Coordinates of C-alpha atoms and ligand atoms in Angstrom, one line a residue:
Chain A
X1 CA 78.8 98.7 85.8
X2 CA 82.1 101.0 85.2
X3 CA 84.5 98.5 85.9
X4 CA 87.7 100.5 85.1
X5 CA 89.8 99.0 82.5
X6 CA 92.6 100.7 80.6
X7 CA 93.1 101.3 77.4
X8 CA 96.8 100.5 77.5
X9 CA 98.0 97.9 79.8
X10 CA 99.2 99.1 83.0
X11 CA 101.2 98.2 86.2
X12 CA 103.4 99.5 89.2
X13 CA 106.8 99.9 87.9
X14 CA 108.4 100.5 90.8
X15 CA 107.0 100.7 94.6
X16 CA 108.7 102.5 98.1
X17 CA 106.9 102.3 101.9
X18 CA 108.4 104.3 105.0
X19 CA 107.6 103.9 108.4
X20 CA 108.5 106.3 110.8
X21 CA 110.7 104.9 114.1
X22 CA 108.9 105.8 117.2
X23 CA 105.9 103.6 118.8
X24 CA 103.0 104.3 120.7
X25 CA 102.1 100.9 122.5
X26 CA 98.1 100.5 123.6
X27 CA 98.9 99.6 127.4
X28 CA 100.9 103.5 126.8
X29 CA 97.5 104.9 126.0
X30 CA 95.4 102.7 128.5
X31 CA 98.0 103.7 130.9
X32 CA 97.5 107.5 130.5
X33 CA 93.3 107.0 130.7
X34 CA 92.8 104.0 132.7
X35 CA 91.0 102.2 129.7
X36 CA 90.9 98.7 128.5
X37 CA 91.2 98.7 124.5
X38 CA 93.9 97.3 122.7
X39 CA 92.9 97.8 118.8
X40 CA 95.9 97.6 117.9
X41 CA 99.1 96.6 120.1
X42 CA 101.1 99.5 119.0
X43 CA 101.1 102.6 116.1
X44 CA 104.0 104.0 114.6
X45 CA 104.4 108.2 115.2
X46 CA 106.5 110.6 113.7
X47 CA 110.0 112.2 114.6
X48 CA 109.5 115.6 115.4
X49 CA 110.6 117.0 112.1
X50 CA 108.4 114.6 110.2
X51 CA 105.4 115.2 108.9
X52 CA 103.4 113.7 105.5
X53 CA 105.4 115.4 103.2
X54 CA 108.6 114.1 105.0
X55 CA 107.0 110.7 104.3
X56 CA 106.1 110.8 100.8
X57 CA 109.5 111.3 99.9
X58 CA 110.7 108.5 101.5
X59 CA 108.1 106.3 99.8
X60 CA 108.9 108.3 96.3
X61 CA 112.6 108.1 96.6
X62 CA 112.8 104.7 96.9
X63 CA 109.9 103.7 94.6
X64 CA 112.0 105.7 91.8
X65 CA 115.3 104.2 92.9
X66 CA 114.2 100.7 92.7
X67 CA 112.2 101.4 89.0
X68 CA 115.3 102.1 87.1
X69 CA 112.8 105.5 86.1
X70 CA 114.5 108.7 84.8
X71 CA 112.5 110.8 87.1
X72 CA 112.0 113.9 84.3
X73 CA 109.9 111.2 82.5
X74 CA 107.4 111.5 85.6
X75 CA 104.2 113.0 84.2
X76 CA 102.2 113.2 87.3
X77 CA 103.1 112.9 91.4
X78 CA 99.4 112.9 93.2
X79 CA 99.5 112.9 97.1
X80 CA 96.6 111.0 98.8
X81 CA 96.2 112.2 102.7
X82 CA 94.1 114.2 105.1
X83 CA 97.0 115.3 106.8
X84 CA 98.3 117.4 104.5
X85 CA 101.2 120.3 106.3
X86 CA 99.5 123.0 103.9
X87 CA 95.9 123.8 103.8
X88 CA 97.1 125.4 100.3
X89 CA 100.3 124.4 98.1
X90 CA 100.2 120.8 97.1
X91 CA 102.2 118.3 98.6
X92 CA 103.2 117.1 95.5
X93 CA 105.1 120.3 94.8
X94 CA 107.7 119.1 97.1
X95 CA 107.6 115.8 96.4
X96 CA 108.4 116.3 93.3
X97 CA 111.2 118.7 93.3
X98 CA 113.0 116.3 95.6
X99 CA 112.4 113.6 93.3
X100 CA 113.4 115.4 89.8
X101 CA 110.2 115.3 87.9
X102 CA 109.7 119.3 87.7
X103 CA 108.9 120.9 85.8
X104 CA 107.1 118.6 83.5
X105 CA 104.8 117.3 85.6
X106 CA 101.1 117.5 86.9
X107 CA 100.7 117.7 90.7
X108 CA 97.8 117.3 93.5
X109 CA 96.7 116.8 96.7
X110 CA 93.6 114.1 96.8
X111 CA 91.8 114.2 99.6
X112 CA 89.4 110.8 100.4
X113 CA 90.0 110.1 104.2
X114 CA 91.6 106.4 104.1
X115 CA 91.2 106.0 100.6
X116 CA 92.9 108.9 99.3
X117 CA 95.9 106.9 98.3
X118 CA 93.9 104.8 96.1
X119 CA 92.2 107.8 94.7
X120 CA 95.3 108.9 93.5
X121 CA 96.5 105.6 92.4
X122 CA 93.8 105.3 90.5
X123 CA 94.1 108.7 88.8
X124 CA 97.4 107.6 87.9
X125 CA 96.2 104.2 86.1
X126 CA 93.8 106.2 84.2
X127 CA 97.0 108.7 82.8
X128 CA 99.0 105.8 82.0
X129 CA 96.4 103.9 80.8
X130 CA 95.4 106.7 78.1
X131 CA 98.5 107.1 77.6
X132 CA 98.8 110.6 78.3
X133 CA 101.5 110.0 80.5
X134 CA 104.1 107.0 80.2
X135 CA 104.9 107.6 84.0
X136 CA 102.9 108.9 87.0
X137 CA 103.4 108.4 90.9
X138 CA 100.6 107.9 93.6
X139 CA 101.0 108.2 97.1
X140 CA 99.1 107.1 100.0
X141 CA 100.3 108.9 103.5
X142 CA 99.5 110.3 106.5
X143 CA 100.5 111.4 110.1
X144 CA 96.8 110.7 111.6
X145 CA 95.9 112.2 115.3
X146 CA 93.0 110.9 117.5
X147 CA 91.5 113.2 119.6
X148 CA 93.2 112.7 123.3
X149 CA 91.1 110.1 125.1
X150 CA 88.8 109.8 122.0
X151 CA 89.0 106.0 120.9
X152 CA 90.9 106.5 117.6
X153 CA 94.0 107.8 119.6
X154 CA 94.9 103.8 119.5
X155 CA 95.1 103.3 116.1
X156 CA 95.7 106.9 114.0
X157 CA 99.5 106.5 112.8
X158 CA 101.8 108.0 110.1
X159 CA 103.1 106.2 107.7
X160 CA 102.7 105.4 103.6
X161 CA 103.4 104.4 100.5
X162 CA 104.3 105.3 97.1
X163 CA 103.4 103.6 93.5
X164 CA 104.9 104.6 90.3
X165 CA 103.0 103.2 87.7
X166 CA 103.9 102.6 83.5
X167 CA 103.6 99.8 80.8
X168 CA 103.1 96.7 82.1
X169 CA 105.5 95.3 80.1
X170 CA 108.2 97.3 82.5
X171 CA 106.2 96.3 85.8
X172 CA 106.7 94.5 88.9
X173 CA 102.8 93.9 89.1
X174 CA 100.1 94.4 86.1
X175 CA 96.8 95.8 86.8
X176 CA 94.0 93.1 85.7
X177 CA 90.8 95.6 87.2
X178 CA 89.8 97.8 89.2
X179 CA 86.5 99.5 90.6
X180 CA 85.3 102.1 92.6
X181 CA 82.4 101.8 94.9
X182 CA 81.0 105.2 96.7
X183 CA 78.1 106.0 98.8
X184 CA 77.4 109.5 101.1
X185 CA 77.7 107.4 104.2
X186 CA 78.4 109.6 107.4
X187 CA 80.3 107.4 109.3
X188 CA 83.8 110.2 110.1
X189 CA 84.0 113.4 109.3
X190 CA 86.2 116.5 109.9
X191 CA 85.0 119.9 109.4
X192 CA 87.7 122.8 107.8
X193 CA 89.1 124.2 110.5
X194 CA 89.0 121.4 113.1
X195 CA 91.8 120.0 114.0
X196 CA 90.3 116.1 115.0
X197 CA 88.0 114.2 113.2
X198 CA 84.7 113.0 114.4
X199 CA 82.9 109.3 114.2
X200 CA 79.8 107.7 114.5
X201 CA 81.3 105.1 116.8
X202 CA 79.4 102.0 115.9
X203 CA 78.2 103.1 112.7
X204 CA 81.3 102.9 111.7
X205 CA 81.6 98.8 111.1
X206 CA 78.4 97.7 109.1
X207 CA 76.8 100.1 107.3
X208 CA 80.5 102.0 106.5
X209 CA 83.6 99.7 106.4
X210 CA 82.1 96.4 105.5
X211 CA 79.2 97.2 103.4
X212 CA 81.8 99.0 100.9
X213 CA 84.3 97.2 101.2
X214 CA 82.7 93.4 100.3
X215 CA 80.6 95.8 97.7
X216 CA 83.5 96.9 96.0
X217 CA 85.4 93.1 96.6
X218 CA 82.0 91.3 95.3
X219 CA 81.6 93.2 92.3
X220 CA 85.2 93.3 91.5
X221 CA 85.4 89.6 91.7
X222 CA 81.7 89.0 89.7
X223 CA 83.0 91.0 87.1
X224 CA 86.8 89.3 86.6
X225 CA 85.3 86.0 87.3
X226 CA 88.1 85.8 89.9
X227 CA 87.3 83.5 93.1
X228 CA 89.2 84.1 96.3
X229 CA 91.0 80.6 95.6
X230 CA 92.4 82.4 92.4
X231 CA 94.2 85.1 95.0
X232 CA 97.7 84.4 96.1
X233 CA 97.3 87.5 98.6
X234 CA 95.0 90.1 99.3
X235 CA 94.4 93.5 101.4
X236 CA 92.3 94.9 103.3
X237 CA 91.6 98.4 104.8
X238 CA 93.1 98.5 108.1
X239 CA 91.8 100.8 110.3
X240 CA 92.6 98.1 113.5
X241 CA 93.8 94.6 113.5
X242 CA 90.3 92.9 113.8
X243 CA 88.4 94.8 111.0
X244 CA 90.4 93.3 107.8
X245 CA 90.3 89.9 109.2
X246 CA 86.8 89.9 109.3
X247 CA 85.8 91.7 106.1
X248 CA 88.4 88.7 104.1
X249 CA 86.1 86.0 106.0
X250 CA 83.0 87.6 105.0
X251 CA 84.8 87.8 101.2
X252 CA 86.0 83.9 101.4
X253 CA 89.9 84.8 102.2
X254 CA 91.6 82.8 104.8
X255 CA 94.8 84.8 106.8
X256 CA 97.4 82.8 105.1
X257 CA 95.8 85.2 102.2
X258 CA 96.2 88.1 104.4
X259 CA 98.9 87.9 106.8
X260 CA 102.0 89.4 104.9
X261 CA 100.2 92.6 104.1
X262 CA 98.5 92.8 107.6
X263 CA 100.4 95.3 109.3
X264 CA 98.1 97.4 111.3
X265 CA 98.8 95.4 114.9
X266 CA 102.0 96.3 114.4
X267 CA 101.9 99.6 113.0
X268 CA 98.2 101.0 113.5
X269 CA 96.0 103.1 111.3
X270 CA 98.3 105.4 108.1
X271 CA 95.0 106.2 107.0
X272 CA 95.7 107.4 103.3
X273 CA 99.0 104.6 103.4
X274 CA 96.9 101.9 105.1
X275 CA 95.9 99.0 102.0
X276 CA 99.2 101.5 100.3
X277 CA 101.7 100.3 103.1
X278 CA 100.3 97.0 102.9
X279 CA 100.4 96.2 99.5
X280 CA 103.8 97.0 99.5
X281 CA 104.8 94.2 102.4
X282 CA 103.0 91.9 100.2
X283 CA 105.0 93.2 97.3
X284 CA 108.0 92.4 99.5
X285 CA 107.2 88.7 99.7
X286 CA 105.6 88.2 96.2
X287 CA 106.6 86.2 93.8
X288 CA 106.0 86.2 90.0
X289 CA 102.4 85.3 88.8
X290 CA 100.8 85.8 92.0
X291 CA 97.8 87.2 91.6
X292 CA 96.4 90.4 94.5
X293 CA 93.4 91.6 95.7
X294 CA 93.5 95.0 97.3
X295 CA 90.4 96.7 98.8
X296 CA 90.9 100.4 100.6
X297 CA 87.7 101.9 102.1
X298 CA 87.5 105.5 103.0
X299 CA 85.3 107.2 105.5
X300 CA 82.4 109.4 103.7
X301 CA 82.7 106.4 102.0
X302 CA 83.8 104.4 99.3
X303 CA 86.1 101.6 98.8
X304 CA 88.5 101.2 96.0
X305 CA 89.0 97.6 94.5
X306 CA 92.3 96.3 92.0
X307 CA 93.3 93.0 91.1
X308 CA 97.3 92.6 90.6
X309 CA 99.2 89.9 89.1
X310 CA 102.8 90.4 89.6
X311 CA 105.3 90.1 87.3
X312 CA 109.0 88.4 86.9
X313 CA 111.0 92.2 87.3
X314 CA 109.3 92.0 91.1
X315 CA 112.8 89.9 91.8
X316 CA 114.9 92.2 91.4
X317 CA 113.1 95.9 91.9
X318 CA 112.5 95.8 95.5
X319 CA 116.4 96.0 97.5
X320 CA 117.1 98.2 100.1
X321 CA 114.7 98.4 103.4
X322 CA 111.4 96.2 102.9
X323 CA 108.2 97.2 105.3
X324 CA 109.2 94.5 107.4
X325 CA 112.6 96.3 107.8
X326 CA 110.7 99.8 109.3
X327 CA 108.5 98.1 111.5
X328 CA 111.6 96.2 113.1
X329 CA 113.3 99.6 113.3
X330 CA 111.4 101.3 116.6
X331 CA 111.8 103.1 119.6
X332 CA 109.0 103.0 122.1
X333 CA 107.5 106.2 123.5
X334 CA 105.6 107.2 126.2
X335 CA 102.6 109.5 126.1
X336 CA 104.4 112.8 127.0
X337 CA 107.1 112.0 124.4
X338 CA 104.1 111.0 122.3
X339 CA 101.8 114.3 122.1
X340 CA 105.5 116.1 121.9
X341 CA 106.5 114.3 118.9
X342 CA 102.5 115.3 117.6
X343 CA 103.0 118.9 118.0
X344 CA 100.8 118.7 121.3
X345 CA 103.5 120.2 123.3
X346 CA 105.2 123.4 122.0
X347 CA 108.4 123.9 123.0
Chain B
X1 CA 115.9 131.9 106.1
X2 CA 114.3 133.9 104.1
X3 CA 111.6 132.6 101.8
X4 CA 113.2 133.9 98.6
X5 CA 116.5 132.3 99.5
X6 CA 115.1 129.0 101.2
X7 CA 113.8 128.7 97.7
X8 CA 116.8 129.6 95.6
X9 CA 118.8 127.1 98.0
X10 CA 116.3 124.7 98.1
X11 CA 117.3 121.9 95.1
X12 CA 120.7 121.6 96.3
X13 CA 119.1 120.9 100.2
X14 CA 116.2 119.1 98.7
X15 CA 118.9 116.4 96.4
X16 CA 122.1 116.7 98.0
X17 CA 123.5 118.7 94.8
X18 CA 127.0 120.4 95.5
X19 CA 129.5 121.5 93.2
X20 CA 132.5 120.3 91.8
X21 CA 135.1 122.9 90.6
X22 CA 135.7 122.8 86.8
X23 CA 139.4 123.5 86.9
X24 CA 140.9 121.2 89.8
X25 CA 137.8 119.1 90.2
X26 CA 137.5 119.4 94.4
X27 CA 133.9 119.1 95.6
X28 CA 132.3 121.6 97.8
X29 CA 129.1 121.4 99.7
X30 CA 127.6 124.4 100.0
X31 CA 128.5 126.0 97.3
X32 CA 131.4 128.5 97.5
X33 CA 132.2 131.4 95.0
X34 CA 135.5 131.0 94.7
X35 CA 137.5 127.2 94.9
X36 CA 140.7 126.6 96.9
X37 CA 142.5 126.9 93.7
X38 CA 141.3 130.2 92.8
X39 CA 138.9 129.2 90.2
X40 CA 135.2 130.4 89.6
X41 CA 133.6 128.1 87.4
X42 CA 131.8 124.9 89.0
X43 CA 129.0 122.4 87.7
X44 CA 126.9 120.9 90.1
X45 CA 127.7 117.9 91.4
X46 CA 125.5 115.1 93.3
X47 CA 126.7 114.3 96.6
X48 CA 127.0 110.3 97.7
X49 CA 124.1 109.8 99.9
X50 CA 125.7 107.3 102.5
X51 CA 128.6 108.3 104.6
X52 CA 130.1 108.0 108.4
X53 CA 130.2 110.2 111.4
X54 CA 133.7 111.8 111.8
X55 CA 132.8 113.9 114.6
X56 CA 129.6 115.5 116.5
X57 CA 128.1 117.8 118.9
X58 CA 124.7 117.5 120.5
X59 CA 122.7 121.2 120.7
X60 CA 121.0 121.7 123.9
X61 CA 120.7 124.7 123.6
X62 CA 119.5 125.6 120.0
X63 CA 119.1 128.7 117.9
X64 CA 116.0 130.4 117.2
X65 CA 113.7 128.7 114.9
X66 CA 115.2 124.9 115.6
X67 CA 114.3 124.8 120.1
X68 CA 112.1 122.5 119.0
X69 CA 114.2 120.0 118.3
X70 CA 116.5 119.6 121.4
X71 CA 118.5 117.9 122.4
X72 CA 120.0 117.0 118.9
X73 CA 123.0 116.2 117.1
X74 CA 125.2 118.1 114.3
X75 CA 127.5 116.3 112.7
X76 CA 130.4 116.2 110.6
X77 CA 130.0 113.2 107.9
X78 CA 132.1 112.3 105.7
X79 CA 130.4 111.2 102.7
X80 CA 131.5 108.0 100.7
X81 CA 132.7 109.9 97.6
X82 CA 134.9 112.1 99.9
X83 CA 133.2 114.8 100.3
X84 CA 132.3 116.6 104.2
X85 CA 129.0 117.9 104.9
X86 CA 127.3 119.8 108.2
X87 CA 124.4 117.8 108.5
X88 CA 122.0 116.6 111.5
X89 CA 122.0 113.2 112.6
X90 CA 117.9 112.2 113.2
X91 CA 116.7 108.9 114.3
X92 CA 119.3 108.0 116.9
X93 CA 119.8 109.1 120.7
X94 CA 122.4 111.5 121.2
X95 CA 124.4 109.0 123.2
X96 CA 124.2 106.3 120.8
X97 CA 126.3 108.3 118.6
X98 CA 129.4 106.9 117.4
X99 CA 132.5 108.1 115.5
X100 CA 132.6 106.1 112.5
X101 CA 128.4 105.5 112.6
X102 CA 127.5 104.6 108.9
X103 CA 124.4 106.9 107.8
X104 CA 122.6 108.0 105.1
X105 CA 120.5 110.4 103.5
X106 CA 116.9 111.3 104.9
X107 CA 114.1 114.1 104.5
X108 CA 112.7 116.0 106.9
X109 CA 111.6 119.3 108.2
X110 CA 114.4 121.8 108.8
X111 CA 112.7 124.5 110.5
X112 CA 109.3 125.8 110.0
X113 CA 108.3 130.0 110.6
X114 CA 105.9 129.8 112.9
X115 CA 102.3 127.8 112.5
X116 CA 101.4 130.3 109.6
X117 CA 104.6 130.5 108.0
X118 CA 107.2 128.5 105.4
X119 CA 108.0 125.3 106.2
X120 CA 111.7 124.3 105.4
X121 CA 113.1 121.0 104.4
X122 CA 115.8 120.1 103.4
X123 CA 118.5 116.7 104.0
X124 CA 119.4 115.0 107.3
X125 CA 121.1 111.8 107.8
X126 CA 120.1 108.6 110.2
X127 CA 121.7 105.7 111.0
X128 CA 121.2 103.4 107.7
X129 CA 118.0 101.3 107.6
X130 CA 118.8 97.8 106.5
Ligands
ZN401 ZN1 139.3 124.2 92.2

């Protein structure tokens, strides 16, 4: 098995999340089609002069503030989202101007529905960990839309997060392992040109979210020799509230495990910034020597599995706003203001 | 904006970079050719990122390119190192505005041409997140 290891120890040097202000509540969107659901009780939407871009900066900017990181020493800024404002010019382009790491730098746009923050976290831990870069930022975010009516309209949000990672010896967590675990499973989709994605409803939970995701978990753990009793915290995928409590039953986790970084009730679906976002509110809270499970799962499908232990620096790299600190900051909106803030409504 | 210029202005937008005059050191934001003083010569200069409201207007009826956007507020900050920028104020309702409002730096879209066009971003402030 190609449990990925580095060759030079690496960890996450510095960290940033952003959550954009304005709320969607559930009974909003039951309201507007006389349904029942409540997924989630409320997702977090975009200003109107936000978009993923917008959001990766705010996660960047404060991941590179709190590391202490001469940002010309940034070898690589990768941009995980299916959201991306250009079909063609990275994301990282701009990200990385506004942060200082041009021109030296390597930048891209990876593209693995939920799990293309992780991707690009993990591309990351490979350049450090070959030491080809000493520095290199991934970035999980997204600015998801449901379809009107469709069922996902609860629960697509915007928001991310943004990891820079170097030698552990500088970082607030260490990676101890990691593993990728990737079938052709058509549960979601999106087709160039189409504007919202399409699902296979129910195929959606068994054969897609949880078979990869306790794949990638089991195998991580088999392989480390870890048992969920040796975890001081893990995340989930959170593509509602109910799914990531259920897949860390199925693993052995209990909620205490899972409760800091559980934010999608709160906040919904950021797709790309989903297990991103809440690794960082678990970052918030951590203390030194904990030890992290985090397991993303992307449509298509695949799941992404790393075991963190976090380190003494965590103390004192993570002032200014904490996740908690966004998702207290909201406005509520209803669903006219909502589809004008998604670009629904031209004015 | 055009896109050659967006993109000759656009580190100074992008990192809150002004200038400060290398003769009687004032700071200017955007850049000027010539300083109060009469002197020429400037090296850039990075603007504090937290400041206060001094005063504000909200546009209701907005230029081309920015309709989108109303109502919204312009504002005069002044920055905590002294310095005055023209900036909008995001995240806040026009009412809620105050005069003395602490804020700080954000990113976001400034204007965009069109759905096939440039997009242009650029600084903003919002009420500081804490
Ligand atoms: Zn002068």
């Amino acid at each position: 098995m190609n449990k990925l290891k580095t060759l030079i120890r690496v960890g996450i040097v510095g960290y940033g999340a952003y959550v954009p202000m304005y709320r969607l509540k559930a009974a909003e969107v039951n309201r507007m089609w006389s349904t029942s659901g409540e997924p989630v009780e409320e997702k977090a939407v975009v200003a109107l002069d936000e978009d993923t871009i917008t959001i990766s900066v705010e996660c960047a900017r404060q991941a590179v503030r709190r590391s202490g990181v001469d940002p010309a020493n940034i070898g690589a800024v990768y941009v995980g989202t299916e959201s991306k404002p250009y079909a063609v010019k990275p994301s990282g382009t701009i990200v990385a101007e506004v942060i200082g790491a041009t021109p030296s730098v390597s930048t891209a746009d990876y593209e693995f529905a939920c799990k293309a923050g992780t991707e690009a976290m993990q591309t990351c831990i490979g350049l450090v960990g070959s030491g080809m870069q000493k520095y290199a930022m991934g970035i999980g975010a997204d600015t998801a839309q449901g379809k009107p009516g469709d069922a996902l309209e609860y629960t697509a949000a915007c928001g991310g997060a943004a990891y820079l990672f170097g030698p552990a010896e500088e970082s607030v967590a260490e990676l101890e392992a990691s593993y990728s675990y990737v079938t052709d499973t058509p549960d979601f989709w999106r087709r160039s040109k189409e504007m919202y994605p399409r699902h296979g409803n129910r195929f959606t939970g068994d054969p897609a979210y949880f078979k990869h995701i306790t794949g990638a978990g089991k195998a991580l753990l088999a392989e480390t020799g870890y048992k969920p009793t040796d975890f001081k915290w893990a995340i989930f995928h959170q593509p509602n509230a109910k799914f990531p409590i259920n897949v860390a039953k199925m693993l052995g986790f209990g909620m205490d495990q899972i409760n800091p970084g559980l934010v999608s009730p709160v906040v919904g679906n950021t797709y790309a910034g989903s297990s991103p976002l809440g690794l960082a509110a678990t970052l918030d809270v951590a203390e030194s020597g904990d030890r992290i499970l985090m397991v993303s799962y992307g449509s298509g499908a695949g799941s992404d599995a790393f075991v963190w232990k976090v380190r003494p620096p965590i103390k004192h790299r993570r002032s200014g706003p904490k996740v908690k600190n966004y998702i207290e900051r909201k406005r509520y909106v209803d669903y006219a203001t909502y589809l004008r803030h998604r670009g629904q409504i031209i004015v | 904006m055009s896109v050659p210029r967006y993109w000759r202005e656009e580190k100074p937008r992008y990192r809150l970079i002004g200038e400060e005059c290398a003769k009687c050191g004032a700071k200017h934001y955007p850049r000027t050719p010539v300083c109060s003083c009469g002197s020429t010569e400037f090296k850039p200069y990075k603007l504090a990122e937290t400041g206060k409201v001094e005063s504000w207007t909200v546009i209701r009826n907005a230029p081309l390119g920015y309709e989108r956007f109303t109502p919204y507020v312009v504002a005069l900050i002044e920055l905590d190192d002294g310095v005055r920028v023209m900036s909008q104020v995001v995240d806040v309702e026009p009412e809620a505005v105050k005069s003395g409002m602490k804020v700080e730096y954000t990113f976001r879209k400034v204007t965009e041409d069109g759905q096939a066009g440039l997009i242009q971003y650029g600084f903003k402030f919002r009420p500081i997140v804490d």
